[in-house]
Short mmCIF file of C-alpha atoms and ligand atoms in Angstrom, two decimals:
data_model
loop_
_atom_site.label_atom_id
_atom_site.label_comp_id
_atom_site.label_asym_id
_atom_site.label_seq_id
_atom_site.Cartn_x
_atom_site.Cartn_y
_atom_site.Cartn_z
CA UNK C 26 0.00 0.00 0.00
CA UNK C 27 1.25 3.44 -0.86
CA UNK C 28 1.74 5.86 2.01
CA UNK C 29 -0.15 9.14 1.78
CA UNK C 30 3.21 10.88 1.75
CA UNK C 31 4.39 8.97 -1.31
CA UNK C 32 1.13 9.65 -3.11
CA UNK C 33 1.16 13.38 -2.56
CA UNK C 34 4.76 13.50 -3.68
CA UNK C 35 3.89 11.79 -6.91
CA UNK C 36 1.03 14.13 -7.54
CA UNK C 37 3.24 17.09 -6.90
CA UNK C 38 5.70 15.87 -9.46
CA UNK C 39 3.04 15.33 -12.11
CA UNK C 40 1.74 18.85 -11.60
CA UNK C 41 5.18 20.37 -11.90
CA UNK C 42 6.02 18.48 -15.04
CA UNK C 43 2.82 19.29 -16.89
CA UNK C 44 3.57 22.93 -17.86
CA UNK C 45 7.05 22.02 -19.09
CA UNK C 46 5.61 19.13 -21.05
CA UNK C 47 3.03 21.43 -22.62
CA UNK C 48 5.68 23.96 -23.53
CA UNK C 49 7.99 21.37 -25.05
CA UNK C 50 5.16 19.83 -27.01
CA UNK C 51 4.23 23.26 -28.29
CA UNK C 52 7.81 23.87 -29.40
CA UNK C 53 7.85 20.50 -31.10
CA UNK C 54 4.60 21.25 -32.89
CA UNK C 55 6.01 24.55 -34.13
CA UNK C 56 9.18 22.79 -35.22
CA UNK C 57 7.32 20.01 -36.99
CA UNK C 58 4.92 22.43 -38.57
CA UNK C 59 7.72 24.51 -40.04
CA UNK C 60 9.66 21.48 -41.26
CA UNK C 61 6.62 19.76 -42.77
CA UNK C 62 5.42 22.93 -44.50
CA UNK C 63 8.81 23.40 -46.10
CA UNK C 64 8.86 19.81 -47.30
CA UNK C 65 6.60 19.17 -50.27
CA UNK C 66 6.71 15.39 -49.92
CA UNK C 67 5.44 15.07 -46.37
CA UNK C 68 1.78 14.20 -45.93
CA UNK C 69 -0.57 14.85 -43.06
CA UNK C 70 -0.50 11.22 -41.95
CA UNK C 71 3.26 10.94 -41.74
CA UNK C 72 3.61 14.23 -39.91
CA UNK C 73 0.83 13.19 -37.50
CA UNK C 74 2.70 10.00 -36.91
CA UNK C 75 5.95 11.88 -36.50
CA UNK C 76 4.31 14.29 -34.13
CA UNK C 77 2.97 11.63 -31.80
CA UNK C 78 6.31 9.86 -31.93
CA UNK C 79 8.19 13.01 -31.02
CA UNK C 80 5.67 13.79 -28.32
CA UNK C 81 6.28 10.38 -26.80
CA UNK C 82 10.01 11.05 -26.91
CA UNK C 83 9.55 14.43 -25.26
CA UNK C 84 7.38 12.91 -22.53
CA UNK C 85 10.01 10.30 -21.92
CA UNK C 86 12.76 12.91 -21.74
CA UNK C 87 10.84 15.02 -19.26
CA UNK C 88 10.11 12.01 -17.12
CA UNK C 89 13.70 10.89 -17.20
CA UNK C 90 15.05 14.32 -16.38
CA UNK C 91 12.86 14.50 -13.29
CA UNK C 92 13.09 10.92 -12.07
CA UNK C 93 16.13 9.35 -13.67
CA UNK C 94 18.74 7.67 -11.48
CA UNK C 95 21.66 9.90 -12.40
CA UNK C 96 24.20 7.83 -10.47
CA UNK C 97 24.03 4.67 -12.58
CA UNK C 98 25.77 5.12 -15.90
CA UNK C 99 29.10 5.24 -17.65
CA UNK C 100 31.69 7.67 -18.97
CA UNK C 101 31.42 8.87 -22.56
CA UNK C 102 33.84 10.94 -24.58
CA UNK C 103 33.60 14.71 -24.24
CA UNK C 104 36.19 16.39 -26.46
CA UNK C 105 35.14 19.81 -25.12
CA UNK C 106 36.61 19.32 -21.66
CA UNK C 107 38.20 20.53 -19.45
CA UNK C 108 36.35 23.67 -18.40
CA UNK C 109 39.22 25.27 -16.48
CA UNK C 110 42.96 24.84 -16.16
CA UNK C 111 45.65 25.42 -13.54
CA UNK C 112 46.04 28.88 -15.12
CA UNK C 113 42.37 29.95 -15.01
CA UNK C 114 41.63 28.63 -11.51
CA UNK C 115 43.75 29.63 -8.53
CA UNK C 116 41.87 27.41 -6.08
CA UNK C 117 43.54 24.12 -6.90
CA UNK C 118 45.20 22.50 -3.92
CA UNK C 119 48.88 21.93 -4.68
CA UNK C 120 48.54 18.17 -4.26
CA UNK C 121 45.82 17.95 -6.89
CA UNK C 122 47.39 20.31 -9.40
CA UNK C 123 48.40 17.60 -11.84
CA UNK C 124 48.84 20.02 -14.74
CA UNK C 125 51.34 22.08 -12.76
CA UNK C 126 53.34 19.05 -11.75
CA UNK C 127 53.68 17.84 -15.29
CA UNK C 128 51.17 15.06 -15.77
CA UNK C 129 51.87 14.38 -19.44
CA UNK C 130 48.60 12.78 -20.65
CA UNK C 131 45.38 14.73 -21.17
CA UNK C 132 42.85 12.09 -22.25
CA UNK C 133 41.56 11.82 -18.67
CA UNK C 134 40.17 15.34 -19.07
CA UNK C 135 37.85 14.48 -21.94
CA UNK C 136 34.99 12.46 -20.51
CA UNK C 137 31.57 13.17 -19.12
CA UNK C 138 29.15 11.09 -17.08
CA UNK C 139 26.19 9.59 -18.93
CA UNK C 140 23.45 8.10 -16.75
CA UNK C 141 21.73 5.06 -18.30
CA UNK C 142 18.27 6.58 -18.28
CA UNK C 143 18.84 10.21 -19.25
CA UNK C 144 21.43 12.88 -19.94
CA UNK C 145 23.08 14.69 -17.07
CA UNK C 146 23.43 18.37 -17.98
CA UNK C 147 27.00 19.64 -17.76
CA UNK C 148 27.74 22.21 -15.10
CA UNK C 149 26.84 25.77 -16.13
CA UNK C 150 28.38 28.32 -13.74
CA UNK C 151 25.97 31.09 -14.78
CA UNK C 152 22.87 28.93 -14.31
CA UNK C 153 24.21 27.40 -11.12
CA UNK C 154 24.77 30.78 -9.48
CA UNK C 155 21.27 31.92 -10.43
CA UNK C 156 19.88 28.67 -9.06
CA UNK C 157 21.56 29.08 -5.67
CA UNK C 158 20.96 32.82 -5.31
CA UNK C 159 20.26 33.58 -1.66
CA UNK C 160 21.22 30.06 -0.52
CA UNK C 161 24.06 28.54 1.44
CA UNK C 162 25.93 25.29 1.04
CA UNK C 163 28.20 23.46 3.47
CA UNK C 164 30.68 20.71 2.75
CA UNK C 165 31.46 18.57 5.78
CA UNK C 166 34.22 15.98 5.54
CA UNK C 167 37.86 15.35 4.79
CA UNK C 168 40.29 16.29 2.05
CA UNK C 169 38.12 14.62 -0.60
CA UNK C 170 35.27 16.94 0.43
CA UNK C 171 37.72 19.80 -0.04
CA UNK C 172 38.75 18.34 -3.40
CA UNK C 173 35.06 18.34 -4.45
CA UNK C 174 34.53 21.88 -3.19
CA UNK C 175 37.63 23.20 -4.95
CA UNK C 176 36.33 21.68 -8.17
CA UNK C 177 33.13 23.67 -7.63
CA UNK C 178 35.07 26.89 -6.99
CA UNK C 179 37.08 26.29 -10.16
CA UNK C 180 33.99 25.61 -12.27
CA UNK C 181 32.45 28.82 -10.90
CA UNK C 182 35.62 30.87 -11.37
CA UNK C 183 34.73 31.66 -14.98
CA UNK C 184 31.77 33.69 -13.78
CA UNK C 185 32.53 34.81 -10.23
CA UNK C 186 35.22 34.80 -7.60
CA UNK C 187 34.31 34.60 -3.93
CA UNK C 188 35.65 36.40 -0.89
CA UNK C 189 37.45 33.95 1.34
CA UNK C 190 37.69 33.91 5.14
CA UNK C 191 39.38 31.12 7.02
CA UNK C 192 39.18 30.39 10.71
CA UNK C 193 42.66 30.25 12.26
CA UNK C 194 42.09 26.60 13.19
CA UNK C 195 41.70 25.76 9.51
CA UNK C 196 38.59 23.76 10.36
CA UNK C 197 36.29 26.24 8.69
CA UNK C 198 36.68 28.20 5.44
CA UNK C 199 33.99 30.46 4.04
CA UNK C 200 33.58 31.51 0.42
CA UNK C 201 31.12 34.35 -0.15
CA UNK C 202 29.71 35.15 -3.60
CA UNK C 203 28.37 38.56 -2.62
CA UNK C 204 26.66 39.46 -5.89
CA UNK C 205 24.65 36.21 -5.69
CA UNK C 206 24.16 36.22 -1.93
CA UNK C 207 25.50 32.66 -2.05
CA UNK C 208 27.84 31.22 0.57
CA UNK C 209 29.87 28.05 0.69
CA UNK C 210 31.52 26.81 3.85
CA UNK C 211 33.97 23.94 4.12
CA UNK C 212 34.07 22.25 7.51
CA UNK C 213 37.08 20.00 7.94
CA UNK C 214 35.87 17.05 10.00
CA UNK C 215 37.41 13.83 8.67
CA UNK C 216 35.67 11.71 11.34
CA UNK C 217 32.48 13.80 11.66
CA UNK C 218 32.59 13.11 15.41
CA UNK C 219 34.69 14.69 18.15
CA UNK C 220 38.34 13.65 18.14
CA UNK C 221 41.55 14.23 20.05
CA UNK C 222 44.55 15.63 18.20
CA UNK C 223 44.77 14.50 14.58
CA UNK C 224 48.49 15.14 14.35
CA UNK C 225 49.68 12.49 11.93
CA UNK C 226 53.34 12.92 12.86
CA UNK C 227 53.10 11.42 16.35
CA UNK C 228 52.37 7.93 15.03
CA UNK C 229 49.91 7.47 17.90
CA UNK C 230 46.39 6.17 17.18
CA UNK C 231 43.79 8.95 17.24
CA UNK C 232 41.12 9.27 19.92
CA UNK C 233 37.59 9.20 18.54
CA UNK C 234 34.50 10.00 20.61
CA UNK C 235 31.92 8.03 18.70
CA UNK C 236 28.83 9.29 20.48
CA UNK C 237 29.86 12.97 20.50
CA UNK C 238 29.55 14.96 17.30
CA UNK C 239 32.21 17.44 16.15
CA UNK C 240 30.74 20.72 17.39
CA UNK C 241 32.50 22.92 14.88
CA UNK C 242 30.19 21.91 12.07
CA UNK C 243 27.21 20.56 13.99
CA UNK C 244 26.65 23.78 15.95
CA UNK C 245 26.34 25.68 12.66
CA UNK C 246 24.59 23.19 10.42
CA UNK C 247 21.13 24.68 10.98
CA UNK C 248 21.98 27.86 9.08
CA UNK C 249 22.61 26.05 5.77
CA UNK C 250 20.06 25.30 3.06
CA UNK C 251 22.19 22.44 1.77
CA UNK C 252 24.82 20.23 3.34
CA UNK C 253 27.03 17.74 1.51
CA UNK C 254 28.39 15.37 4.12
CA UNK C 255 30.98 12.64 3.61
CA UNK C 256 33.79 10.75 5.29
CA UNK C 257 36.13 8.04 4.17
CA UNK C 258 39.69 6.93 4.31
CA UNK C 259 40.65 8.30 7.74
CA UNK C 260 38.62 5.47 9.27
CA UNK C 261 41.22 2.99 8.07
CA UNK C 262 43.84 4.59 10.34
CA UNK C 263 44.68 3.27 13.82
CA UNK C 264 42.40 4.74 16.49
CA UNK C 265 41.06 4.32 20.00
CA UNK C 266 37.36 4.82 20.29
CA UNK C 267 35.45 6.17 23.25
CA UNK C 268 31.79 5.54 23.95
CA UNK C 269 29.88 7.08 26.82
CA UNK C 270 33.04 8.77 28.04
CA UNK C 271 35.02 5.54 28.31
CA UNK C 272 37.78 4.18 26.12
CA UNK C 273 35.97 1.13 24.78
CA UNK C 274 38.17 -0.35 22.10
CA UNK C 275 40.42 0.29 19.15
CA UNK C 276 40.97 -0.20 15.45
CA UNK C 277 44.39 -1.36 14.20
CA UNK C 278 46.07 -0.30 17.48
CA UNK C 279 49.35 -1.80 18.73
CA UNK C 280 47.99 -3.04 22.11
CA UNK C 281 47.67 -6.80 22.66
CA UNK C 282 44.23 -8.28 22.08
CA UNK C 283 43.92 -9.17 25.78
CA UNK C 284 44.23 -5.51 26.84
CA UNK C 285 41.63 -3.84 24.68
CA UNK C 286 38.80 -4.84 22.38
CA UNK C 287 39.92 -4.72 18.73
CA UNK C 288 37.24 -3.97 16.15
CA UNK C 289 37.18 -3.28 12.42
CA UNK C 290 36.92 0.16 10.73
CA UNK C 291 33.33 -0.58 9.71
CA UNK C 292 32.29 -0.42 13.38
CA UNK C 293 33.57 3.11 13.93
CA UNK C 294 32.40 4.23 10.48
CA UNK C 295 28.81 3.23 11.24
CA UNK C 296 28.82 4.81 14.69
CA UNK C 297 30.30 8.08 13.41
CA UNK C 298 27.67 8.44 10.68
CA UNK C 299 24.94 7.52 13.11
CA UNK C 300 26.04 10.22 15.53
CA UNK C 301 26.46 12.80 12.75
CA UNK C 302 23.03 12.16 11.21
CA UNK C 303 21.28 12.13 14.60
CA UNK C 304 22.82 15.47 15.42
CA UNK C 305 21.58 16.92 12.12
CA UNK C 306 18.09 15.55 12.74
CA UNK C 307 17.99 17.18 16.14
CA UNK C 308 19.75 20.46 15.28
CA UNK C 309 17.39 23.20 16.48
CA UNK C 310 15.77 24.96 13.54
CA UNK C 311 17.39 22.88 10.81
CA UNK C 312 15.12 22.51 7.80
CA UNK C 313 17.65 22.11 5.01
CA UNK C 314 18.58 19.17 2.80
CA UNK C 315 21.57 16.98 3.66
CA UNK C 316 23.15 15.10 0.79
CA UNK C 317 25.02 12.00 1.86
CA UNK C 318 27.92 11.89 -0.57
CA UNK C 319 29.03 8.28 -0.65
CA UNK C 320 32.55 6.93 -0.49
CA UNK C 321 35.17 8.07 -2.97
CA UNK C 322 37.03 4.95 -4.12
CA UNK C 323 40.81 4.73 -4.24
CA UNK C 324 42.71 2.86 -6.94
CA UNK C 325 46.01 1.42 -5.78
CA UNK C 326 47.15 -1.27 -8.14
CA UNK C 327 50.15 -3.54 -7.73
CA UNK C 328 50.44 -2.87 -4.00
CA UNK C 329 49.01 -0.94 -1.07
CA UNK C 330 49.19 2.83 -0.51
CA UNK C 331 52.42 2.51 1.48
CA UNK C 332 53.90 -0.33 -0.47
CA UNK C 333 54.36 0.28 -4.20
CA UNK C 334 50.65 0.67 -5.01
CA UNK C 335 50.15 3.11 -7.87
CA UNK C 336 47.53 4.30 -10.33
CA UNK C 337 48.91 4.53 -13.85
CA UNK C 338 45.86 4.13 -16.05
CA UNK C 339 45.04 6.79 -18.59
CA UNK C 340 41.39 6.14 -19.39
CA UNK C 341 38.15 5.15 -17.63
CA UNK C 342 37.14 1.51 -17.28
CA UNK C 343 33.86 -0.18 -18.15
CA UNK C 344 31.38 -1.11 -15.48
CA UNK C 345 32.19 -4.83 -15.62
CA UNK C 346 35.91 -4.10 -15.29
CA UNK C 347 35.66 -2.43 -11.90
CA UNK C 348 34.83 -3.67 -8.46
CA UNK C 349 34.87 -1.83 -5.15
CA UNK C 350 37.46 -3.05 -2.70
CA UNK C 351 35.72 -5.14 -0.04
CA UNK C 352 36.14 -2.72 2.85
CA UNK C 353 35.09 0.22 0.66
CA UNK C 354 31.99 -1.71 -0.41
CA UNK C 355 31.25 -2.24 3.28
CA UNK C 356 31.57 1.51 3.96
CA UNK C 357 29.27 2.29 1.03
CA UNK C 358 26.67 -0.12 2.37
CA UNK C 359 26.90 1.42 5.84
CA UNK C 360 26.36 4.91 4.41
CA UNK C 361 23.18 3.82 2.64
CA UNK C 362 21.92 2.00 5.73
CA UNK C 363 22.55 4.98 8.00
CA UNK C 364 20.90 7.25 5.44
CA UNK C 365 17.83 5.00 5.63
CA UNK C 366 17.82 5.18 9.43
CA UNK C 367 18.25 8.98 9.40
CA UNK C 368 15.31 9.31 7.00
CA UNK C 369 13.03 7.34 9.29
CA UNK C 370 13.97 9.34 12.38
CA UNK C 371 11.56 12.04 13.34
CA UNK C 372 12.48 15.41 11.91
CA UNK C 373 11.11 18.10 14.13
CA UNK C 374 11.90 20.97 11.79
CA UNK C 375 11.45 19.43 8.34
CA UNK C 376 15.08 18.81 7.46
CA UNK C 377 15.60 16.00 4.94
CA UNK C 378 18.29 13.57 3.80
CA UNK C 379 19.04 12.71 0.17
CA UNK C 380 21.51 10.33 -1.41
CA UNK C 381 24.47 11.61 -3.41
CA UNK C 382 25.76 8.26 -4.59
CA UNK C 383 29.03 9.36 -6.07
CA UNK C 384 30.86 6.05 -5.67
CA UNK C 385 30.14 4.27 -8.93
CA UNK C 386 31.05 7.23 -11.12
CA UNK C 387 34.55 7.56 -9.75
CA UNK C 388 35.05 3.83 -9.27
CA UNK C 389 35.25 3.78 -13.07
CA UNK C 390 38.00 6.45 -13.08
CA UNK C 391 41.29 4.85 -11.98
CA UNK C 392 42.87 7.33 -14.39
CA UNK C 393 41.79 10.42 -12.42
CA UNK C 394 44.23 10.44 -9.47
CA UNK C 395 47.40 12.53 -9.13
CA UNK C 396 49.71 9.52 -8.63
CA UNK C 397 53.13 11.20 -8.56
CA UNK C 398 51.88 14.44 -10.12
CA UNK C 399 50.69 15.91 -6.81
CA UNK C 400 54.01 17.42 -5.81
CA UNK C 401 57.30 18.50 -7.37
CA UNK C 402 59.64 15.62 -8.23
CA UNK C 403 61.81 14.47 -5.34
CA UNK C 404 59.48 15.47 -2.47
CA UNK C 405 59.16 12.69 0.10
CA UNK C 406 55.58 11.92 1.08
CA UNK C 407 53.83 9.34 3.24
CA UNK C 408 51.72 8.43 0.26
CA UNK C 409 54.21 8.42 -2.58
CA UNK C 410 51.61 7.82 -5.24
CA UNK C 411 48.31 9.53 -4.47
CA UNK C 412 45.55 7.26 -5.74
CA UNK C 413 42.97 8.67 -3.28
CA UNK C 414 42.45 12.31 -4.28
CA UNK C 415 41.53 13.56 -7.75
CA UNK C 416 43.35 15.78 -10.21
CA UNK C 417 41.80 19.17 -10.84
CA UNK C 418 40.55 19.53 -13.46
CA UNK C 419 39.54 15.89 -13.54
CA UNK C 420 36.73 13.39 -13.15
CA UNK C 421 35.60 14.76 -9.78
CA UNK C 422 34.27 17.78 -11.71
CA UNK C 423 31.38 15.49 -12.67
CA UNK C 424 30.31 15.50 -9.01
CA UNK C 425 29.33 19.10 -9.58
CA UNK C 426 27.21 18.05 -12.56
CA UNK C 427 25.48 15.80 -10.00
CA UNK C 428 25.30 18.61 -7.46
CA UNK C 429 23.78 21.00 -9.99
CA UNK C 430 21.08 18.45 -10.87
CA UNK C 431 20.39 17.56 -7.21
CA UNK C 432 20.02 21.23 -6.27
CA UNK C 433 17.89 21.90 -9.36
CA UNK C 434 15.52 19.14 -8.23
CA UNK C 435 15.32 20.67 -4.75
CA UNK C 436 14.95 24.30 -5.77
CA UNK C 437 13.02 24.18 -9.06
CA UNK C 438 10.90 21.09 -8.59
CA UNK C 439 9.68 22.14 -5.14
C1 NAG U 27 50.28 25.31 -15.13
O1 NAG U 27 50.82 24.15 -15.69
C2 NAG U 27 51.89 24.38 -16.60
C3 NAG U 27 52.29 23.04 -17.17
O2 NAG U 27 51.20 22.45 -17.83
C4 NAG U 27 53.05 25.05 -15.89
O3 NAG U 27 54.09 25.31 -16.78
C5 NAG U 27 52.55 26.32 -15.23
O4 NAG U 27 53.57 26.89 -14.44
C6 NAG U 27 51.34 26.06 -14.35
N1 NAG U 27 50.82 27.33 -13.85
C7 NAG U 27 50.35 27.48 -12.61
C8 NAG U 27 49.84 28.84 -12.28
O5 NAG U 27 50.30 26.58 -11.81
C1 NAG U 28 27.20 5.74 30.61
O1 NAG U 28 27.96 6.07 31.73
C2 NAG U 28 27.22 6.38 32.90
C3 NAG U 28 28.19 6.72 34.01
O2 NAG U 28 29.16 7.58 33.56
C4 NAG U 28 26.31 5.23 33.27
O3 NAG U 28 25.51 5.58 34.37
C5 NAG U 28 25.46 4.82 32.08
O4 NAG U 28 24.72 3.66 32.39
C6 NAG U 28 26.29 4.58 30.85
N1 NAG U 28 25.43 4.31 29.71
C7 NAG U 28 25.65 3.32 28.85
C8 NAG U 28 24.67 3.22 27.73
O5 NAG U 28 26.57 2.57 28.94
#
């Protein structure tokens, strides 16, 4: 049985689509009329037939644009790309500036995402900024969230440049597009929950407080219309986790098994998302939309990240040629499950959760990482070949095609 909520949603959609459908059909009629009147051979019957055929196509297109699953698809050639370079955008993080550091091939820049059931419109900075006029958008997550946000800033840089203000802690950076009254804020919170020091040079496992959210972002979340939240690879690092104020166990820590409970990363990943989503659901006054951006896959081949693994491919792979690493697949599953739980939880203020299932698109792009082109030659890094982040410009730009469509659905279809 259909819930009343589902029914009213469907009705709403049908109502919205109707005027567009009428307009498109009208345009098609005008087009067909002018082409059939200029053609002496066409008869009324064939043009009638053509008309109904084209109408059916238009109906299908409208339906697919509004309801299509944009996340299932493949990469197709796009000779027009890229839409910015390391010269036109000054927001590229050094470690993702593959052009600057001499990546020699350019084929990886000439693809776009094609969902199975429809076309995904390419990002249009002018239209995007009109769409989000008067709105605010937060990115919450780790360096891949920053990677995604910098791609957005670069795509927008053709049309507008924001004013930037960073908190001294570096946990919060604001970008204000004054002429559009549009703000972006990046909250650096790789675990989403409260942590101890995340100094990677000490070699000590990090302290994670799994039932306490990171206040920096959570105390401000209510002021945003849209939030893109994500987390990923930090959860594979050694950590101690605390629950209810007590150190309760660890992940990949050096202590003997007798001394402390050892659990897998999936345990802390689930708890962290649960805590983060609960805090959003109960944030006073929050009525925005939270997009759960799913795991960004890494592509180390021939070894692990610290042991000769590298990413040397120069073109996308087909769907049947790629498979998520087991523990990444587990994370992806956990994200979808926690999204489902968050959706069911009571939302006092009308805030909502939506899926931003970015995983499959970039799973098919082993060619999109910096590898050794994320730093000048000779620099010693923990991760010698970066097969986690994404070159800018690069395939992660397509996530902003997704973002544009997701926001269009929220703003225009509602
Ligand atoms: C951009 O990349 C080119 C190499 O493709 C390099 O010569 C140039 O210095 C880079 N410019 C900036 C601003 O990074
Ligand atoms: C949490 O700790 C307090 C004492 O600090 C205790 O009373 C309570 O039962 C604990 N709750 C859970 C769920 O373990």
